Short mmCIF file of C-alpha atoms in Angstrom, two decimals:
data_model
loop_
_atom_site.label_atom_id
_atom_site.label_comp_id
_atom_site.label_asym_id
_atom_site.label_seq_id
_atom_site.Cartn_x
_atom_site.Cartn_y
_atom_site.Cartn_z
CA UNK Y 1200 78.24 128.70 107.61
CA UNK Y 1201 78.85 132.61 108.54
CA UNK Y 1202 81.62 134.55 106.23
CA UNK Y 1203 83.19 134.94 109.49
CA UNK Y 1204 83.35 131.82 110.99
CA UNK Y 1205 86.76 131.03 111.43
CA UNK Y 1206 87.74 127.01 109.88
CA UNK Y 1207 88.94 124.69 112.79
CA UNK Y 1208 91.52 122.90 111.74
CA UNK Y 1209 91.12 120.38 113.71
CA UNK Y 1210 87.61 119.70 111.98
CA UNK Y 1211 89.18 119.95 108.56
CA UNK Y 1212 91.90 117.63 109.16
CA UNK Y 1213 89.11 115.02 110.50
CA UNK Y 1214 87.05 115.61 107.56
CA UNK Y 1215 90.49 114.81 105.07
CA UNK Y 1216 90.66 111.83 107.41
CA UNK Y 1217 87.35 110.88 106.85
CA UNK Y 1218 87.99 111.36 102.70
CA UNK Y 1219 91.22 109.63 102.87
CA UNK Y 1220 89.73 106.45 104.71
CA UNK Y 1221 86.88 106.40 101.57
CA UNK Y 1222 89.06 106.60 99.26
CA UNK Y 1223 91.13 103.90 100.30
CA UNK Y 1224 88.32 101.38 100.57
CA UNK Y 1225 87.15 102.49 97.21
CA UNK Y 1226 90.43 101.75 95.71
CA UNK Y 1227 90.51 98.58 97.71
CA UNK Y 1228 87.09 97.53 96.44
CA UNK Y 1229 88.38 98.34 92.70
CA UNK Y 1230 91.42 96.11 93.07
CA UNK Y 1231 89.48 93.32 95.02
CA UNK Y 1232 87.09 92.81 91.71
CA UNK Y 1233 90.01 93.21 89.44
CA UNK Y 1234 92.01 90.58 90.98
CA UNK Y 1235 89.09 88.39 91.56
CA UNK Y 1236 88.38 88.46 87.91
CA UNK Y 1237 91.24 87.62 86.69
CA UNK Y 1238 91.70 84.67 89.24
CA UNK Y 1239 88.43 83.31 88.12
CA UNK Y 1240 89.46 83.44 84.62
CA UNK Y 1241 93.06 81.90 85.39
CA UNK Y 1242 90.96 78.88 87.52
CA UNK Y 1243 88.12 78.55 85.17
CA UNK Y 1244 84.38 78.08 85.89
CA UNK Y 1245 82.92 76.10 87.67
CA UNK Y 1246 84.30 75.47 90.86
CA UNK Y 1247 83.56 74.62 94.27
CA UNK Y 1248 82.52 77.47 96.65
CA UNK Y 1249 83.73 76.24 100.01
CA UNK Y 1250 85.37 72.90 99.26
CA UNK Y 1251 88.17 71.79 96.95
CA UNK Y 1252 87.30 68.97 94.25
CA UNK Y 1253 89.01 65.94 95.49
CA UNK Y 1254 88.31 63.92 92.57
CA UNK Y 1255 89.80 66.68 90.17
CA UNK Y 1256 93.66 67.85 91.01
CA UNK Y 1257 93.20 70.88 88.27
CA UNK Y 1258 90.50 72.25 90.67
CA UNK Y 1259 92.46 73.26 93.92
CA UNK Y 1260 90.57 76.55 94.23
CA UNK Y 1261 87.18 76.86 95.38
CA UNK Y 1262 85.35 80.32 95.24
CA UNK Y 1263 85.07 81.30 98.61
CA UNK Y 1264 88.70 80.34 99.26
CA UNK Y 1265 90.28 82.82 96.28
CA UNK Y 1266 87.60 85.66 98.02
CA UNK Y 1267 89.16 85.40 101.29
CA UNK Y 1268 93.07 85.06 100.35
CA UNK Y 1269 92.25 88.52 98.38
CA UNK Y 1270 90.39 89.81 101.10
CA UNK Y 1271 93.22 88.94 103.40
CA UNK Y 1272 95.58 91.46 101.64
CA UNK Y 1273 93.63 94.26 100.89
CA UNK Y 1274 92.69 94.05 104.46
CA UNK Y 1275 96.36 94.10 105.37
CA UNK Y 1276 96.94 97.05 102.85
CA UNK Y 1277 93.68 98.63 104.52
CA UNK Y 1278 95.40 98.84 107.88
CA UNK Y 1279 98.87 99.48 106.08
CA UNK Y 1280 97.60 102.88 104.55
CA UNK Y 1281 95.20 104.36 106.73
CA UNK Y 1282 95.92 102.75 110.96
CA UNK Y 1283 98.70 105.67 111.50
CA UNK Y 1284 95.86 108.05 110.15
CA UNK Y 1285 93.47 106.96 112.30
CA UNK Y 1286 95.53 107.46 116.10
CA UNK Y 1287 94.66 111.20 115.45
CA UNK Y 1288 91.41 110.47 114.76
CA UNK Y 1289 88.34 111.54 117.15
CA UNK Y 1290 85.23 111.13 115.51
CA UNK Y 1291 82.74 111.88 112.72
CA UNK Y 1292 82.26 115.67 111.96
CA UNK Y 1293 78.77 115.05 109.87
CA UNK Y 1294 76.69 113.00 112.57
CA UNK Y 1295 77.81 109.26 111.40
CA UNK Y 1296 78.75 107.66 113.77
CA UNK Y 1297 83.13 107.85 114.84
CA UNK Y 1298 83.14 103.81 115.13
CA UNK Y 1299 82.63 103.66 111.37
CA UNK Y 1300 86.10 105.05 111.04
CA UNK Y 1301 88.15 102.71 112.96
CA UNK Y 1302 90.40 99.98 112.17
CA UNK Y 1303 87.71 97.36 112.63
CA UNK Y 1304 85.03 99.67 111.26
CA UNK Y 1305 86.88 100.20 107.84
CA UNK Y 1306 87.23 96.13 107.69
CA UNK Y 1307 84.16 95.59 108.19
CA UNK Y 1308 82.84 98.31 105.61
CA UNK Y 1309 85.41 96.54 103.04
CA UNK Y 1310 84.10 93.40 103.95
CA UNK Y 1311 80.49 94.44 102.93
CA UNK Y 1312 81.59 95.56 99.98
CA UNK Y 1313 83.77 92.53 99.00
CA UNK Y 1314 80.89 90.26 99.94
CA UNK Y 1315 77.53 89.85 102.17
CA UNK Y 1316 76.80 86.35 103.70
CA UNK Y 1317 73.73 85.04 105.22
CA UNK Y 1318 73.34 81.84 107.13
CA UNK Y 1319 71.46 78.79 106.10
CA UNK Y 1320 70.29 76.10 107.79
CA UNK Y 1321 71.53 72.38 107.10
CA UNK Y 1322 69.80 69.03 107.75
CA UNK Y 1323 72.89 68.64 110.29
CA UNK Y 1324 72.36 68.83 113.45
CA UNK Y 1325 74.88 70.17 116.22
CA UNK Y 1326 74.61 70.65 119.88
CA UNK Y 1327 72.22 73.15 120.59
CA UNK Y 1328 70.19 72.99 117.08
CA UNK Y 1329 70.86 72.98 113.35
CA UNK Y 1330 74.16 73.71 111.60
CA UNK Y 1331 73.92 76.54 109.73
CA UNK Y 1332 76.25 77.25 106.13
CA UNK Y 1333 77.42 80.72 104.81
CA UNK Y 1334 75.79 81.48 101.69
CA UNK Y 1335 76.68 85.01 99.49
CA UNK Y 1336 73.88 87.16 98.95
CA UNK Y 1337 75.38 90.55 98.13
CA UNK Y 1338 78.64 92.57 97.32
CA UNK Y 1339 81.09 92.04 94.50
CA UNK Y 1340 81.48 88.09 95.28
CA UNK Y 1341 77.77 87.69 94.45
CA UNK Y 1342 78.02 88.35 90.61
CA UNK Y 1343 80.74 85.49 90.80
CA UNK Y 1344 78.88 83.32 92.66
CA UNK Y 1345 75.75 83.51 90.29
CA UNK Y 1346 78.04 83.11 87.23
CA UNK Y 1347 79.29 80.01 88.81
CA UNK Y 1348 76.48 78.56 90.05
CA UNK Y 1349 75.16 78.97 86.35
CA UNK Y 1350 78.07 77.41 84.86
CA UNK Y 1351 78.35 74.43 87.11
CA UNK Y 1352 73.92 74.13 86.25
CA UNK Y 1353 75.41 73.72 82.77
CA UNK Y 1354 78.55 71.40 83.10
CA UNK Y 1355 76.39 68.96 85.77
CA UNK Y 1356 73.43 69.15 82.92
CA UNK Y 1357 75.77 68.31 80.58
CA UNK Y 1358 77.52 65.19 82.29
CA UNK Y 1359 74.73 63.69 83.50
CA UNK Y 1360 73.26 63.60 79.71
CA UNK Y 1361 76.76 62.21 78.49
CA UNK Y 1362 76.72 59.28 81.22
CA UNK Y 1363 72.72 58.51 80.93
CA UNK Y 1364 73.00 58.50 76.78
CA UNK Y 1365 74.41 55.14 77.03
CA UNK Y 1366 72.04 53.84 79.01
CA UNK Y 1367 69.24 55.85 76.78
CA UNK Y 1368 70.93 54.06 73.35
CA UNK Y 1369 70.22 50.52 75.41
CA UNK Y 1370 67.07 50.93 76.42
CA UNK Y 1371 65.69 52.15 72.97
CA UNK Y 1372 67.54 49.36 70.81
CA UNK Y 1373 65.62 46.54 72.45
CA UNK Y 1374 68.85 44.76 72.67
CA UNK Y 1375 67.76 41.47 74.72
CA UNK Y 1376 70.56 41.14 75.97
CA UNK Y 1377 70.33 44.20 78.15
CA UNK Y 1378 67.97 43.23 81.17
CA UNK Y 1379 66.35 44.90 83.65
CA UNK Y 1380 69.19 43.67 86.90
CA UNK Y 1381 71.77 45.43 84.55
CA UNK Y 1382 69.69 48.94 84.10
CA UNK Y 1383 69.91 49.12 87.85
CA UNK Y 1384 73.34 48.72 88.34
CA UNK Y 1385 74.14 50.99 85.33
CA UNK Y 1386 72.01 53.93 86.94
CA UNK Y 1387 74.34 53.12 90.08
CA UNK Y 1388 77.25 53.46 88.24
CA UNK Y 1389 75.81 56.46 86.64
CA UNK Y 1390 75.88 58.09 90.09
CA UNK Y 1391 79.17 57.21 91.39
CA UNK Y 1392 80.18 58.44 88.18
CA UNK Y 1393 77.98 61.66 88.32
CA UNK Y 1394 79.36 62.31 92.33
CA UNK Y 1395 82.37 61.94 90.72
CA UNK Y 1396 82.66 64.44 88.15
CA UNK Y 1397 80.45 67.06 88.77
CA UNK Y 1398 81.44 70.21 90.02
CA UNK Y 1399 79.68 73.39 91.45
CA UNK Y 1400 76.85 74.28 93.84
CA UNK Y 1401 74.30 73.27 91.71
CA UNK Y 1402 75.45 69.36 91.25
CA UNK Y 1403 72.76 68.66 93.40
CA UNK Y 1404 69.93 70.24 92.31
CA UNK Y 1405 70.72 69.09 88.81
CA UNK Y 1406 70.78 65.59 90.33
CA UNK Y 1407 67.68 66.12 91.75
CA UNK Y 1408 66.13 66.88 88.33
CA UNK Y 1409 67.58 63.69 86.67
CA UNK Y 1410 66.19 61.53 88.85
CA UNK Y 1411 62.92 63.13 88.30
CA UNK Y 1412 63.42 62.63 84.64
CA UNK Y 1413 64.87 58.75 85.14
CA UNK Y 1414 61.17 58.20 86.97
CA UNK Y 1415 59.54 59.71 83.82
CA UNK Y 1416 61.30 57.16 81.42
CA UNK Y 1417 60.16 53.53 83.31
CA UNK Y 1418 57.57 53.28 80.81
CA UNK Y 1419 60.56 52.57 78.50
CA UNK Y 1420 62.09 50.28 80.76
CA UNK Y 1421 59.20 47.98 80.28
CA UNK Y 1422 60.36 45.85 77.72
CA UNK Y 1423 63.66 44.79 79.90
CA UNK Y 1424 63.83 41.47 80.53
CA UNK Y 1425 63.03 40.85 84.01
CA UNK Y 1426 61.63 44.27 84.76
CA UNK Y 1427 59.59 44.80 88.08
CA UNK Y 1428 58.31 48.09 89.18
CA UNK Y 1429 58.57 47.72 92.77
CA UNK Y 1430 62.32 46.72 92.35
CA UNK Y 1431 62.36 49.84 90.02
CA UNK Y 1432 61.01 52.32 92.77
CA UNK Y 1433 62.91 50.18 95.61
CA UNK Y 1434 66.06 51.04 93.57
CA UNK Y 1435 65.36 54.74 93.18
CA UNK Y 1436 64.88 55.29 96.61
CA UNK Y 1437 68.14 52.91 97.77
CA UNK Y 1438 70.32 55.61 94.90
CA UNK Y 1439 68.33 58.37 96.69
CA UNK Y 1440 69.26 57.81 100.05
CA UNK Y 1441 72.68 57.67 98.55
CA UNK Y 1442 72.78 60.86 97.42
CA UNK Y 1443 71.32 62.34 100.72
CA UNK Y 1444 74.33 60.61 102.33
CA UNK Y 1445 76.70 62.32 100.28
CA UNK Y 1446 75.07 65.27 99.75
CA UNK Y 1447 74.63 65.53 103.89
CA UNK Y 1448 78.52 64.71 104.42
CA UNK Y 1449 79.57 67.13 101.68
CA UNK Y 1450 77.14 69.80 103.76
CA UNK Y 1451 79.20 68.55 106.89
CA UNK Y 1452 82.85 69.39 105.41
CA UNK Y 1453 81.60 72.36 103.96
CA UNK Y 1454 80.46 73.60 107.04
CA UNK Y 1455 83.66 72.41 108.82
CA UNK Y 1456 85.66 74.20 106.55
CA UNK Y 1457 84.21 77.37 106.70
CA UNK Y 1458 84.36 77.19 111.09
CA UNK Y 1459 87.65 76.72 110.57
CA UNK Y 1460 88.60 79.16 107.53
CA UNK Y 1461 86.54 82.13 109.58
CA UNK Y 1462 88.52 81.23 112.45
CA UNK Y 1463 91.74 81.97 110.90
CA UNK Y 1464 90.72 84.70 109.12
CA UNK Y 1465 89.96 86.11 112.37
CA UNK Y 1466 93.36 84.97 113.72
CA UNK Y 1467 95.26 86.49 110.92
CA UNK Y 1468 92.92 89.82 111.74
CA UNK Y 1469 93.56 89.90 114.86
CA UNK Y 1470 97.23 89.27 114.10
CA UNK Y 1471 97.61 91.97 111.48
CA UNK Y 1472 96.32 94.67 114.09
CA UNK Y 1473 98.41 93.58 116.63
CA UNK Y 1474 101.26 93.85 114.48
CA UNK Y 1475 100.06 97.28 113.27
CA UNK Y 1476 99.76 98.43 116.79
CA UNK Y 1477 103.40 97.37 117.79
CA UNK Y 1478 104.29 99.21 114.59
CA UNK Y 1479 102.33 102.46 115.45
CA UNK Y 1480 103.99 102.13 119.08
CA UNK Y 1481 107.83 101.74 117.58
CA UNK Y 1482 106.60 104.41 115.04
CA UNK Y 1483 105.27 106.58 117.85
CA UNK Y 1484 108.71 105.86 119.90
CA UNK Y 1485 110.70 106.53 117.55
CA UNK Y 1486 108.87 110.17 116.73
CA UNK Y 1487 108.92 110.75 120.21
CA UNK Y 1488 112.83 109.77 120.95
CA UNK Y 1489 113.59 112.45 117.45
CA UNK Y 1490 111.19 115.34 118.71
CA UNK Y 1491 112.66 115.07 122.30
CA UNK Y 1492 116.32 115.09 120.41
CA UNK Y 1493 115.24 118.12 118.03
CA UNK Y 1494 114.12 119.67 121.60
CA UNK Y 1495 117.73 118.89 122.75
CA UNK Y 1496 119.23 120.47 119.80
CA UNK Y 1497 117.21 123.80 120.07
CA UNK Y 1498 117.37 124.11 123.93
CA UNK Y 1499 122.22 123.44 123.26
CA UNK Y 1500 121.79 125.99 120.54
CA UNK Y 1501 119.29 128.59 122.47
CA UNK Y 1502 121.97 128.48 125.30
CA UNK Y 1503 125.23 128.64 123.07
CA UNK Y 1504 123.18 131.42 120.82
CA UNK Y 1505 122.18 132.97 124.70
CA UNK Y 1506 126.22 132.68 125.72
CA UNK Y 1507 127.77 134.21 122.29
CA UNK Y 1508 125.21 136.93 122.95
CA UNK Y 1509 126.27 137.66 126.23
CA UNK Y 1510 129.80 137.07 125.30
CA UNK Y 1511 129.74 139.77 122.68
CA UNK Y 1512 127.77 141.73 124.94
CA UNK Y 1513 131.05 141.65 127.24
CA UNK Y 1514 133.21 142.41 124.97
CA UNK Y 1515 131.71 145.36 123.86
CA UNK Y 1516 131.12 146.79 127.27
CA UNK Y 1517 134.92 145.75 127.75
CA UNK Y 1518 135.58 147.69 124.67
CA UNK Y 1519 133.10 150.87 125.94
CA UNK Y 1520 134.64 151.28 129.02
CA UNK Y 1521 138.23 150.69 127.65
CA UNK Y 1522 137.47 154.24 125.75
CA UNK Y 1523 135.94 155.79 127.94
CA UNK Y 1524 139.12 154.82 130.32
CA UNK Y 1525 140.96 156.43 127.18
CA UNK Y 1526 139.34 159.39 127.17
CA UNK Y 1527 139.32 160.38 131.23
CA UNK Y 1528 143.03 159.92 130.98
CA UNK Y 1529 143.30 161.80 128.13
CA UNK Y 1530 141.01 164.32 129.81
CA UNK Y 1531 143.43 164.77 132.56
CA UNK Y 1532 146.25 165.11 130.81
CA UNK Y 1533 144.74 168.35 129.01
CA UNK Y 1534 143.49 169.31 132.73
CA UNK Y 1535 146.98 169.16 134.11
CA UNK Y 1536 148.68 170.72 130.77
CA UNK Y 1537 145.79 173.31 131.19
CA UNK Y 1538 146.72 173.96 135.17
CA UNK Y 1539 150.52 173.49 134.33
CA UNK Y 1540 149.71 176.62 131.61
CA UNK Y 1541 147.70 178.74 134.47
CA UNK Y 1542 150.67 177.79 137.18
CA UNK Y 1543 152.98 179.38 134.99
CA UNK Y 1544 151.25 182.21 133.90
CA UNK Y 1545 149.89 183.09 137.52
CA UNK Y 1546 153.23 182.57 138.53
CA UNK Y 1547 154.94 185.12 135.98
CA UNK Y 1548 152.44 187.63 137.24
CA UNK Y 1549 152.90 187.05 140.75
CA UNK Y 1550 156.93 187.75 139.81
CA UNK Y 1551 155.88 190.96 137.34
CA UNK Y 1552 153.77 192.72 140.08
CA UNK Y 1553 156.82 191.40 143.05
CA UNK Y 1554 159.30 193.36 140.71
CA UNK Y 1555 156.67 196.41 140.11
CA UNK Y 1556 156.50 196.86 143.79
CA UNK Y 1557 160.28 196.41 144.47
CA UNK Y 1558 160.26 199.60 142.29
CA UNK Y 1559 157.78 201.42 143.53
CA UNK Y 1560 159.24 201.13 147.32
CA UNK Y 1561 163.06 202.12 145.72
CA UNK Y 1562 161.86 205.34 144.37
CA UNK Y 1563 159.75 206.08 147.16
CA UNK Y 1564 163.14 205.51 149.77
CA UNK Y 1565 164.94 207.79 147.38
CA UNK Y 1566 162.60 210.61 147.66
#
């Protein structure tokens, strides 16, 4: 920049617009991750993402669902602080582009920050292709995600080994009176059971990986009475379907309830700004109504200021010419005293040279 450029303030105040607007999503971001870990720590891990437990009342919160209600306010206090700021603002002074610092702009910045989705395709299918589920893959949410999708791997490993170690103790005790018919309805009731209880986004891959393991232990399940490996394998793949039922339906809710949680997000979006407009209008109204009355108030007291002026003004020219009437009459006064003075002395001279001639012509009658 030249030394003798002179600053337009007009850039400088967009620039501090600009610094304000980062700021405040900064400080948003700071208190999103704050308030999202202690929410997590208040709920406890793990949890659904995207769907409540129905089976467990102490697990009302999923993941997804605590991310958007605190999303939802610091995108309120987003427009709070910074929409008034923004009405005087007319774009970016260092080549990025002015949309960026808009309402919407800002929101969606803080929303990148909070948490970046990507969209996955289902095995549903909906008219005009495949259904397609929001899964995290970046921002703050993502460390949460990953440290729940790690705890549920642990609690679903966990259950599953708790409700198949009775079956286990069975099997390896050679009790006789444990045939092969009850084994298969045990490893049913291990999945209801299993469905039941687990919890998290990885219930299903863990699932997955126990029946894989349940395969690898028929050689054990030899020595039940009445044991037949194509009833075996006909069994695995009736509890497989199963769980692609349930796993396909829970897919199918999930995906429901996101549709409709985006859609009022968006509604209560949309909402906020509208209300933040009709408060910057009533704002702007109001600013408008007291600078017009200010206006008022200097224009009365230019014109009373303007009228005492020229009311003094008047009275001092009353004032001037009062003296100056003082002073002619006083002028004339000495004038006649003055003439009165020369009337009387012309006139005693007039009467002094009268008498001197009388003389003169007495003496010269005499002679």
């Amino acid at each position: 920049n030249s030394p003798d450029a002179i600053p337009c303030i007009t850039d400088t105040w967009q620039a501090a617009i600009e610094i304000r607007c980062r700021k405040v999503v900064e400080t948003l971001l700071s208190e999103y991750q704050s308030e999202m870990e202690r929410k997590v720590s208040e709920v406890g891990l793990p949890m659904e993402e995207d769907l409540p437990s129905d089976t467990d009342p102490a697990k009302p919160f999923t993941l997804y669902g605590i991310h958007r209600s605190i999303l939802l306010r610091k995108t309120k206090s987003l427009t709070k602080q910074i929409g008034h700021f923004l009405s005087s603002y007319s774009g970016s002074q260092d080549g990025e582009s002015p949309s960026v610092f808009t309402i919407e702009g800002l929101q969606a910045e803080l929303e990148r920050g909070t948490a970046v989705f990507k969209e996955e395709a289902t095995a549903q299918k909906v008219p005009g292709g495949e259904a397609r589920r929001k899964v995290v893959t970046g921002g703050i949410l993502l460390q949460y995600a990953q440290r729940n999708h790690s705890s549920s791997r642990s609690s679903c490993a966990q259950l599953f080994g708790h409700l198949y170690k009775a079956i286990d103790e069975r099997v390896k005790a050679a009790d006789h009176s444990y045939a092969f018919e009850q084994l298969l309805e045990d490893l049913k009731q291990l999945q209801r059971n299993y469905f039941g209880k687990a919890i998290g986004p990885a219930k299903w891959e863990v699932y997955d990986e126990k029946q894989v393991f349940v395969k690898s232990q028929q050689e054990g399940y030899k020595v039940l009475h009445g044991y037949k490996k194509k009833a075996f394998d006909e069994a695995q793949k009736v509890t497989e379907a199963h769980a692609e039922v349930a796993k396909a339906e829970e897919s199918l809710c999930i995906l429901k309830t996101q549709m409709k949680n985006d859609a009022e997000l968006n509604r209560q979006r949309i909402q906020d700004l509208e209300q933040q407009h009709k408060e910057d209008m009533q704002k702007f109204q109001s600013d408008q109504l007291e600078k017009m009355e200010m206006e008022r108030e200097m224009a009365e007291n230019f014109v009373k200021a303007q009228m005492t002026q020229m009311a003094e003004m008047a009275k001092d020219n009353r004032e001037q010419m009062s003296q100056q009437y003082e002073m002619v009459v006083k002028m004339m006064d000495t004038m006649s005293k003055q003439n009165q003075e020369s009337m009387s002395v012309l006139t005693q001279t007039v009467d002094s040279y009268s008498e001197a001639l009388a003389k003169m012509s007495s003496h010269s009658g005499g002679g």
